[in-house]
Tab-separated table of C-alpha atoms and ligand atoms in Angstrom:
chain	number	residue	atom	x	y	z
A	238	MET	CA	30.025	1.357	-3.962
A	239	PRO	CA	26.247	1.734	-3.494
A	240	ARG	CA	24.402	-1.198	-2.004
A	241	VAL	CA	21.323	-2.767	-3.559
A	242	VAL	CA	19.093	-5.705	-2.661
A	243	VAL	CA	18.820	-8.329	-5.417
A	244	PHE	CA	17.538	-11.876	-5.802
A	245	ASP	CA	18.580	-14.496	-8.353
A	246	GLU	CA	15.817	-17.007	-7.700
A	247	THR	CA	12.382	-16.809	-6.105
A	248	GLY	CA	11.644	-18.322	-2.713
A	249	GLY	CA	11.760	-17.483	0.990
A	250	PRO	CA	13.211	-14.293	2.487
A	251	GLU	CA	16.718	-15.798	2.327
A	252	VAL	CA	16.833	-15.374	-1.478
A	253	LEU	CA	17.336	-11.647	-0.891
A	254	HIS	CA	20.911	-10.458	-0.608
A	255	VAL	CA	22.696	-7.128	-0.460
A	256	VAL	CA	25.366	-6.516	-3.106
A	257	GLU	CA	27.528	-3.557	-4.030
A	258	GLU	CA	27.441	-2.311	-7.581
A	259	PRO	CA	28.250	0.879	-9.483
A	260	GLY	CA	25.470	3.457	-9.538
A	261	SER	CA	24.058	4.769	-12.803
A	262	GLU	CA	23.857	8.332	-14.059
A	263	PRO	CA	20.354	9.705	-14.688
A	264	ALA	CA	19.464	9.856	-18.386
A	265	ALA	CA	17.632	12.782	-19.983
A	266	GLY	CA	14.457	13.500	-18.043
A	267	GLU	CA	15.502	11.308	-15.103
A	268	VAL	CA	16.586	11.931	-11.527
A	269	ARG	CA	18.736	9.830	-9.253
A	270	VAL	CA	17.314	9.466	-5.745
A	271	ARG	CA	19.389	8.612	-2.668
A	272	ILE	CA	16.950	6.392	-0.832
A	273	GLU	CA	16.619	6.889	2.909
A	274	ALA	CA	13.892	4.337	3.682
A	275	PHE	CA	11.506	1.954	1.945
A	276	ALA	CA	8.474	-0.039	3.043
A	277	VAL	CA	7.897	-3.774	2.660
A	278	ASN	CA	4.646	-4.307	0.752
A	279	PRO	CA	2.639	-7.515	0.189
A	280	LEU	CA	3.476	-7.266	-3.526
A	281	ASP	CA	7.226	-7.342	-2.728
A	282	ARG	CA	6.731	-10.568	-0.808
A	283	MET	CA	4.653	-12.064	-3.636
A	284	VAL	CA	7.304	-11.164	-6.224
A	285	ARG	CA	10.106	-12.565	-4.044
A	286	ALA	CA	8.107	-15.773	-3.504
A	287	GLY	CA	7.481	-16.310	-7.229
A	288	GLN	CA	3.839	-15.167	-7.180
A	289	SER	CA	4.308	-11.984	-9.167
A	290	PRO	CA	1.251	-10.968	-11.205
A	291	ARG	CA	3.616	-10.526	-14.182
A	292	PRO	CA	6.912	-12.170	-15.172
A	293	VAL	CA	10.052	-10.935	-13.389
A	294	ARG	CA	13.386	-11.235	-15.176
A	295	LEU	CA	15.890	-13.331	-13.187
A	296	PRO	CA	18.662	-13.457	-12.144
A	297	HIS	CA	19.653	-10.203	-10.445
A	298	ALA	CA	16.138	-8.805	-10.063
A	299	ARG	CA	15.507	-5.817	-7.813
A	300	LEU	CA	12.542	-5.311	-5.526
A	301	GLY	CA	10.514	-2.499	-3.971
A	302	ILE	CA	7.593	-0.376	-5.123
A	303	GLU	CA	7.835	2.511	-2.669
A	304	GLY	CA	10.421	4.536	-0.854
A	305	THR	CA	11.557	8.004	0.081
A	306	GLY	CA	14.825	9.898	-0.158
A	307	VAL	CA	16.444	12.998	-1.594
A	308	VAL	CA	17.206	13.968	-5.174
A	309	ASP	CA	20.892	13.201	-5.661
A	310	ALA	CA	21.466	14.083	-9.335
A	311	LEU	CA	19.463	15.532	-12.227
A	312	GLY	CA	19.570	14.253	-15.792
A	313	PRO	CA	19.599	16.651	-18.742
A	314	GLY	CA	16.371	18.587	-19.223
A	315	VAL	CA	14.919	18.107	-15.755
A	316	THR	CA	13.222	21.214	-14.399
A	317	GLY	CA	11.281	21.908	-11.210
A	318	LEU	CA	13.500	19.702	-9.028
A	319	ALA	CA	16.839	20.401	-7.331
A	320	VAL	CA	19.547	18.272	-5.772
A	321	GLY	CA	18.665	17.781	-2.104
A	322	ASP	CA	14.870	17.944	-2.555
A	323	PRO	CA	13.128	15.420	-0.287
A	324	VAL	CA	10.857	13.220	-2.412
A	325	ILE	CA	8.687	10.137	-2.405
A	326	LEU	CA	8.903	7.636	-5.268
A	327	SER	CA	5.433	7.806	-6.775
A	328	ALA	CA	5.493	4.986	-9.337
A	329	LEU	CA	7.906	2.105	-9.874
A	330	PRO	CA	6.205	-0.235	-12.347
A	331	ASP	CA	9.680	-1.357	-13.486
A	332	PHE	CA	10.680	-2.237	-9.921
A	333	GLU	CA	12.682	-5.292	-11.018
A	334	THR	CA	15.300	-2.940	-12.482
A	335	ARG	CA	14.766	0.272	-10.473
A	336	GLY	CA	13.405	-1.174	-7.202
A	337	ALA	CA	13.411	0.917	-4.037
A	338	TYR	CA	15.354	-1.678	-1.999
A	339	ALA	CA	18.652	0.120	-2.628
A	340	GLU	CA	20.765	3.079	-1.646
A	341	TYR	CA	20.088	4.710	-5.019
A	342	THR	CA	17.606	4.413	-7.837
A	343	THR	CA	17.182	6.339	-11.070
A	344	VAL	CA	13.666	7.164	-12.257
A	345	PRO	CA	11.882	9.529	-14.645
A	346	ALA	CA	11.454	12.911	-12.930
A	347	SER	CA	7.689	12.473	-13.282
A	348	ARG	CA	7.893	9.468	-10.928
A	349	VAL	CA	8.679	11.472	-7.785
A	350	VAL	CA	6.512	13.784	-5.687
A	351	ALA	CA	7.551	16.192	-2.934
A	352	ARG	CA	7.753	14.587	0.501
A	353	PRO	CA	5.013	16.150	2.636
A	354	ALA	CA	6.425	18.549	5.219
A	355	GLY	CA	5.980	17.325	8.771
A	356	LEU	CA	6.530	13.652	8.028
A	357	ASP	CA	9.712	11.910	9.157
A	358	VAL	CA	11.607	9.594	6.819
A	359	VAL	CA	10.112	6.408	8.247
A	360	GLY	CA	6.540	7.732	8.045
A	361	ALA	CA	7.149	8.984	4.508
A	362	ALA	CA	8.347	5.520	3.436
A	363	ALA	CA	5.047	4.056	4.660
A	364	LEU	CA	2.736	6.640	3.094
A	365	TRP	CA	2.400	6.417	-0.646
A	366	VAL	CA	1.212	2.944	-1.663
A	367	ALA	CA	-1.286	2.454	1.169
A	368	TYR	CA	-2.737	5.970	1.113
A	369	PHE	CA	-2.739	6.307	-2.658
A	370	THR	CA	-4.612	3.025	-2.939
A	371	ALA	CA	-7.081	3.910	-0.186
A	372	TYR	CA	-7.794	7.422	-1.491
A	373	ALA	CA	-8.001	6.535	-5.172
A	374	ALA	CA	-10.093	3.398	-4.616
A	375	LEU	CA	-12.549	5.174	-2.325
A	376	VAL	CA	-12.758	8.583	-3.965
A	377	GLU	CA	-11.685	8.263	-7.592
A	378	LYS	CA	-13.220	4.825	-8.202
A	379	ALA	CA	-16.142	4.451	-5.798
A	380	GLY	CA	-17.036	8.154	-5.539
A	381	MET	CA	-17.120	8.185	-1.716
A	382	ARG	CA	-18.795	11.309	-0.306
A	383	PRO	CA	-19.061	12.928	3.150
A	384	GLY	CA	-21.607	11.062	5.256
A	385	ASP	CA	-21.135	7.748	3.417
A	386	HIS	CA	-20.804	4.619	5.523
A	387	VAL	CA	-17.663	2.847	4.297
A	388	LEU	CA	-17.076	-0.815	5.118
A	389	ILE	CA	-13.328	-1.590	5.132
A	390	THR	CA	-12.008	-5.174	5.232
A	391	ALA	CA	-8.449	-6.021	6.373
A	392	ALA	CA	-8.811	-2.767	8.281
A	393	SER	CA	-5.778	-3.483	10.448
A	394	GLY	CA	-3.504	-3.688	7.379
A	395	GLY	CA	-1.640	-0.853	5.698
A	396	VAL	CA	-4.370	-0.058	3.156
A	397	GLY	CA	-7.113	-0.575	5.742
A	398	ARG	CA	-5.623	1.825	8.292
A	399	ALA	CA	-5.060	4.377	5.554
A	400	ALA	CA	-8.675	3.984	4.403
A	401	ILE	CA	-9.962	4.651	7.933
A	402	GLN	CA	-8.039	7.932	8.039
A	403	VAL	CA	-8.989	8.935	4.489
A	404	ALA	CA	-12.673	8.312	5.244
A	405	ASN	CA	-12.470	10.359	8.434
A	406	GLN	CA	-10.651	13.207	6.707
A	407	LEU	CA	-13.433	13.418	4.116
A	408	GLY	CA	-16.307	13.177	6.595
A	409	ALA	CA	-17.311	9.596	5.811
A	410	VAL	CA	-17.986	6.954	8.475
A	411	PRO	CA	-15.422	4.086	8.485
A	412	LEU	CA	-16.669	0.667	9.640
A	413	ALA	CA	-13.642	-1.572	10.167
A	414	VAL	CA	-13.693	-5.337	9.538
A	415	THR	CA	-11.132	-7.636	11.182
A	416	ARG	CA	-11.015	-11.376	11.722
A	417	GLN	CA	-9.991	-10.899	15.340
A	418	THR	CA	-12.009	-9.417	18.225
A	419	ALA	CA	-8.673	-8.714	19.950
A	420	LYS	CA	-8.063	-5.897	17.451
A	421	ARG	CA	-11.279	-4.009	18.295
A	422	ASP	CA	-9.782	-1.407	20.663
A	423	GLU	CA	-6.768	-0.854	18.427
A	424	LEU	CA	-9.023	-0.164	15.429
A	425	LEU	CA	-11.297	2.166	17.390
A	426	ALA	CA	-8.166	4.049	18.499
A	427	ALA	CA	-7.082	4.153	14.837
A	428	GLY	CA	-10.274	6.046	13.985
A	429	ALA	CA	-12.883	3.406	13.133
A	430	ALA	CA	-16.440	4.493	13.969
A	431	ALA	CA	-17.274	0.831	14.641
A	432	VAL	CA	-15.489	-2.515	14.385
A	433	ILE	CA	-16.955	-5.741	13.024
A	434	ALA	CA	-14.969	-8.805	14.117
A	435	THR	CA	-15.746	-11.771	11.887
A	436	ASP	CA	-14.603	-14.331	14.489
A	437	HIS	CA	-18.011	-13.860	16.109
A	438	GLU	CA	-20.039	-11.403	13.987
A	439	ASP	CA	-21.886	-11.616	10.693
A	440	VAL	CA	-20.623	-8.823	8.440
A	441	ALA	CA	-23.899	-8.101	6.596
A	442	GLU	CA	-26.034	-8.160	9.731
A	443	SER	CA	-23.617	-5.995	11.744
A	444	THR	CA	-23.242	-3.508	8.898
A	445	ARG	CA	-27.003	-3.080	8.697
A	446	ARG	CA	-27.068	-2.514	12.457
A	447	HIS	CA	-24.477	0.273	12.131
A	448	THR	CA	-26.209	1.894	9.146
A	449	GLY	CA	-29.816	2.063	10.293
A	450	GLY	CA	-30.662	-0.984	8.179
A	451	ALA	CA	-29.503	0.528	4.871
A	452	GLY	CA	-26.120	-1.148	4.361
A	453	ALA	CA	-22.774	0.414	3.458
A	454	ASP	CA	-22.628	3.035	0.701
A	455	VAL	CA	-19.122	1.912	-0.220
A	456	VAL	CA	-17.227	-1.310	0.509
A	457	LEU	CA	-13.428	-1.403	0.211
A	458	ASP	CA	-12.208	-5.007	0.102
A	459	ALA	CA	-8.559	-6.048	0.382
A	460	VAL	CA	-9.277	-9.767	0.852
A	461	MET	CA	-11.434	-11.243	-2.007
A	462	GLY	CA	-12.282	-14.979	-1.783
A	463	PRO	CA	-15.707	-16.332	-0.829
A	464	GLY	CA	-16.202	-13.457	1.667
A	465	LEU	CA	-17.014	-11.210	-1.296
A	466	ALA	CA	-20.571	-12.579	-1.446
A	467	GLU	CA	-21.224	-11.622	2.156
A	468	LEU	CA	-19.742	-8.168	1.570
A	469	SER	CA	-22.130	-7.594	-1.316
A	470	LEU	CA	-25.003	-8.243	1.078
A	471	ALA	CA	-23.499	-5.715	3.495
A	472	ALA	CA	-23.599	-3.030	0.799
A	473	LYS	CA	-26.719	-0.992	0.245
A	474	LEU	CA	-28.763	-1.348	-2.950
A	475	GLY	CA	-27.063	0.853	-5.536
A	476	GLY	CA	-23.829	0.947	-3.541
A	477	ASP	CA	-20.244	0.485	-4.724
A	478	LEU	CA	-17.778	-2.287	-3.898
A	479	VAL	CA	-14.151	-1.804	-4.823
A	480	THR	CA	-11.682	-4.663	-4.480
A	481	VAL	CA	-7.982	-3.916	-4.134
A	482	GLY	CA	-6.480	-7.029	-2.566
A	483	TRP	CA	-6.287	-10.777	-2.957
A	484	GLN	CA	-5.306	-12.143	0.443
A	485	ASP	CA	-7.754	-15.035	0.393
A	486	PRO	CA	-6.627	-17.302	-2.470
A	487	ARG	CA	-9.922	-19.218	-2.610
A	488	PRO	CA	-12.255	-18.457	-5.541
A	489	ALA	CA	-14.421	-15.380	-5.089
A	490	SER	CA	-18.171	-16.020	-5.074
A	491	PHE	CA	-20.377	-13.960	-7.332
A	492	PRO	CA	-22.036	-11.220	-5.278
A	493	ALA	CA	-25.754	-11.596	-4.574
A	494	ASN	CA	-26.583	-7.857	-4.546
A	495	PRO	CA	-27.795	-7.230	-8.126
A	496	SER	CA	-27.637	-3.423	-8.038
A	497	LEU	CA	-24.110	-3.228	-6.660
A	498	THR	CA	-21.421	-1.633	-8.839
A	499	ILE	CA	-18.208	-3.630	-8.555
A	500	HIS	CA	-14.854	-2.030	-9.329
A	501	ARG	CA	-11.485	-3.781	-9.528
A	502	TYR	CA	-8.777	-1.304	-8.617
A	503	MET	CA	-5.027	-1.408	-9.396
A	504	ALA	CA	-3.116	1.605	-8.136
A	505	PHE	CA	-0.143	0.998	-10.471
A	506	ALA	CA	-2.213	2.041	-13.477
A	507	ASP	CA	-3.113	5.368	-11.841
A	508	MET	CA	0.289	6.102	-10.297
A	509	VAL	CA	1.703	6.904	-13.745
A	510	GLU	CA	-1.121	9.382	-14.443
A	511	PRO	CA	0.169	12.856	-13.511
A	512	ALA	CA	-3.329	14.301	-12.931
A	513	ILE	CA	-4.300	11.580	-10.449
A	514	THR	CA	-0.888	11.576	-8.789
A	515	GLY	CA	-1.146	15.355	-8.390
A	516	ARG	CA	-4.564	15.111	-6.720
A	517	VAL	CA	-3.413	12.349	-4.378
A	518	ALA	CA	-0.193	14.202	-3.478
A	519	ALA	CA	-2.184	17.359	-2.660
A	520	PHE	CA	-4.653	15.390	-0.553
A	521	LEU	CA	-1.876	13.614	1.357
A	522	SER	CA	0.097	16.816	1.980
A	523	ALA	CA	-3.011	18.489	3.414
A	524	GLY	CA	-3.807	15.467	5.575
A	525	VAL	CA	-0.269	15.212	6.918
A	526	ARG	CA	-0.235	18.971	7.621
A	527	THR	CA	-3.431	18.818	9.695
A	528	GLY	CA	-2.432	15.556	11.382
A	529	ALA	CA	-5.416	13.663	9.948
A	530	LEU	CA	-3.120	11.262	8.066
A	531	ARG	CA	-0.499	9.471	10.162
A	532	PRO	CA	0.999	6.279	8.692
A	533	ALA	CA	1.219	3.490	11.270
A	534	VAL	CA	4.659	1.886	11.377
A	535	ASP	CA	5.091	-1.389	13.216
A	536	ARG	CA	8.839	-2.077	12.981
A	537	VAL	CA	11.918	-0.556	11.419
A	538	PHE	CA	14.856	-2.655	10.181
A	539	GLY	CA	18.268	-1.745	8.707
A	540	LEU	CA	19.242	-2.566	5.107
A	541	ASP	CA	21.484	-5.407	6.281
A	542	ASP	CA	18.436	-6.930	7.987
A	543	VAL	CA	16.222	-6.950	4.881
A	544	VAL	CA	15.875	-10.756	5.094
A	545	GLU	CA	14.658	-10.419	8.676
A	546	ALA	CA	12.249	-7.647	7.597
A	547	HIS	CA	10.688	-10.062	5.083
A	548	ARG	CA	10.594	-12.898	7.622
A	549	TYR	CA	8.784	-10.607	10.038
A	550	SER	CA	6.292	-9.508	7.349
A	551	ASP	CA	5.728	-13.098	6.224
A	552	ARG	CA	4.676	-14.036	9.759
A	553	GLY	CA	1.389	-12.219	9.211
A	554	PRO	CA	-0.659	-9.286	10.439
A	555	SER	CA	1.318	-6.558	12.155
A	556	ALA	CA	0.452	-3.277	13.822
A	557	GLY	CA	1.418	-1.139	10.817
A	558	LYS	CA	3.908	-1.039	7.981
A	559	VAL	CA	7.333	-2.635	8.119
A	560	VAL	CA	9.965	-0.108	7.060
A	561	VAL	CA	13.662	-0.530	6.209
A	562	ARG	CA	16.048	2.403	6.895
A	563	VAL	CA	18.797	2.568	4.316
B	609	NAP	N1	-4.809	-2.943	-5.889
B	609	NAP	C1	-3.770	-2.243	-5.502
B	609	NAP	O1	-3.342	-1.335	-6.177
B	609	NAP	C2	-3.129	-2.559	-4.176
B	609	NAP	C3	-2.297	-1.637	-3.542
B	609	NAP	C4	-1.784	-1.970	-2.274
B	609	NAP	C5	-2.079	-3.213	-1.702
B	609	NAP	N2	-2.849	-4.089	-2.386
B	609	NAP	C6	-3.228	-5.394	-1.833
B	609	NAP	O2	-4.150	-5.166	-0.768
B	609	NAP	C7	-3.999	-6.181	0.209
B	609	NAP	C8	-3.754	-5.518	1.570
B	609	NAP	O3	-2.516	-4.822	1.522
B	609	NAP	P1	-1.897	-4.241	2.872
B	609	NAP	O4	-0.665	-3.514	2.514
B	609	NAP	O5	-2.966	-3.539	3.630
B	609	NAP	O6	-1.539	-5.622	3.611
B	609	NAP	P2	-1.112	-5.850	5.124
B	609	NAP	O7	-0.657	-4.589	5.737
B	609	NAP	O8	-0.216	-7.017	5.088
B	609	NAP	O9	-2.479	-6.207	5.871
B	609	NAP	C9	-3.086	-7.393	5.822
B	609	NAP	C10	-4.339	-7.398	6.748
B	609	NAP	O10	-5.324	-8.161	6.097
B	609	NAP	C11	-5.947	-9.069	6.974
B	609	NAP	N3	-5.800	-10.407	6.365
B	609	NAP	C12	-4.694	-11.066	6.066
B	609	NAP	N4	-4.966	-12.242	5.482
B	609	NAP	C13	-6.283	-12.336	5.427
B	609	NAP	C14	-7.169	-13.321	4.955
B	609	NAP	N5	-6.739	-14.463	4.407
B	609	NAP	N6	-8.466	-13.112	5.097
B	609	NAP	C15	-8.901	-11.969	5.671
B	609	NAP	N7	-8.106	-10.983	6.096
B	609	NAP	C16	-6.804	-11.162	5.981
B	609	NAP	C17	-5.252	-8.963	8.316
B	609	NAP	O11	-6.136	-8.313	9.196
B	609	NAP	P3	-6.940	-9.064	10.359
B	609	NAP	O12	-6.022	-10.099	10.928
B	609	NAP	O13	-7.240	-7.956	11.298
B	609	NAP	O14	-8.149	-9.637	9.727
B	609	NAP	C18	-4.037	-8.058	8.044
B	609	NAP	O15	-3.842	-7.107	9.066
B	609	NAP	C19	-2.869	-7.083	-0.271
B	609	NAP	O16	-3.438	-8.177	-0.962
B	609	NAP	C20	-2.100	-6.186	-1.226
B	609	NAP	O17	-1.371	-6.923	-2.170
B	609	NAP	C21	-3.386	-3.780	-3.597
C-alpha cells in the first residue's frame, strides 16, 4: 500500500511517522500524482510544531506544501495532461489532507505545472515555493525593474538564494544580508553583487555605500522583528519593502521611512491564481533552461528518514533546501 507521512499530535520531529494506507482515485477534474521528491519548508516545521498560521485538524494530519512527481491517473474531465507527465505541485493550501509528504497525492488538475526540462527530481522539489515567492514578491508586488538595487535579508535561505538569482536574471542588483560574515564568499558565489554581514555592519549605512548614497529601490525581508526599522532606513525614499517571512518572533518596529511602500506578501494566495502561476511557471522554465535559476540543495534524505530531515532542518541555517526522495 502507498506510504504517507502523518502526525497525530504537534511537537518535535518525532511526531512524524510513515504509515501505509489505501490510495484514493482522482475525482472529476483531479489528477493523482506519484510523488518522487518533496522539500522541507519552514512552514512544514511550524505546522508540525503547533505554530500553524491556521488550525490543522488532528489526528492523522498530513504535511508538505511542495513536491514533484509524475501524473499517475486522471480524473474524469481532465484535459491537457497525460499519465506519465512530469509535474510540480503548484498549490497545496489543503496540505493537511493532500500534503506532499507521501508517495501519492490527489489534487485539482489546475494545481500542477509542467516540471521544467533540464531540472532533476531533487532540484525540481526545491524550486517552486522559494522561487515563486521570490519572483512574485519582487516583481508582482514590489515592481522590481532592471537596474534596481534589491536588498535581500536571510539571503542564505531558500527564498533568499532564489531572490538573488531572480534579481540577476532580470538585470537588478542583489545586495545580500546575512547575520554571519562567514557566509560572505558563499553568497558572492551564489550571485550576490555585495554582501552585508550584520554581525559587524550596519545595514542602512552599508546599503547606502553600495547604492551611491540613494538606498535600495526594493527590500525583500524574510525576517521581520525589530530589524524592520533599520531596513526601512536602508530603502530609498519612495522605495518598496516587501515582507515574506517571520523568523524573528520579536515585535516588528514601525518603519521610520515615511515614503516607503510596505507590502505583506503571502504566496499561497497567488499560487491558486492561474494567471500568476502561469507567469511564474514561464519565468522559471526560461531561467532553468538558460541556467540562470539553479535551486541550491543542501541535503537529501529518504522517506523513512523524514524525522531526521526535520531534525536537520530544525538545527538552523543550511546551505540550501532539504529535500526528501520518495
Ligand atoms: N510569505 C510567503 O509566501 C513565504 C513563502 C516561503 C517562505 N516564507 C517564509 O520566509 C522565511 C524564509 O524562508 P526560507 O525557506 O528561505 O527559510 P530557510 O531556508 O530556513 O532560511 C532561513 C535563513 O534566514 C536567516 N535567519 C534565520 N533565522 C533568523 C533570524 N532570527 N534573524 C535573521 N535571520 C535569520 C538565516 O540566514 P543567516 O544565518 O545567513 O542570517 C537562514 O539561512 C520563513 O519565515 C518562511 O516561513 C514565506
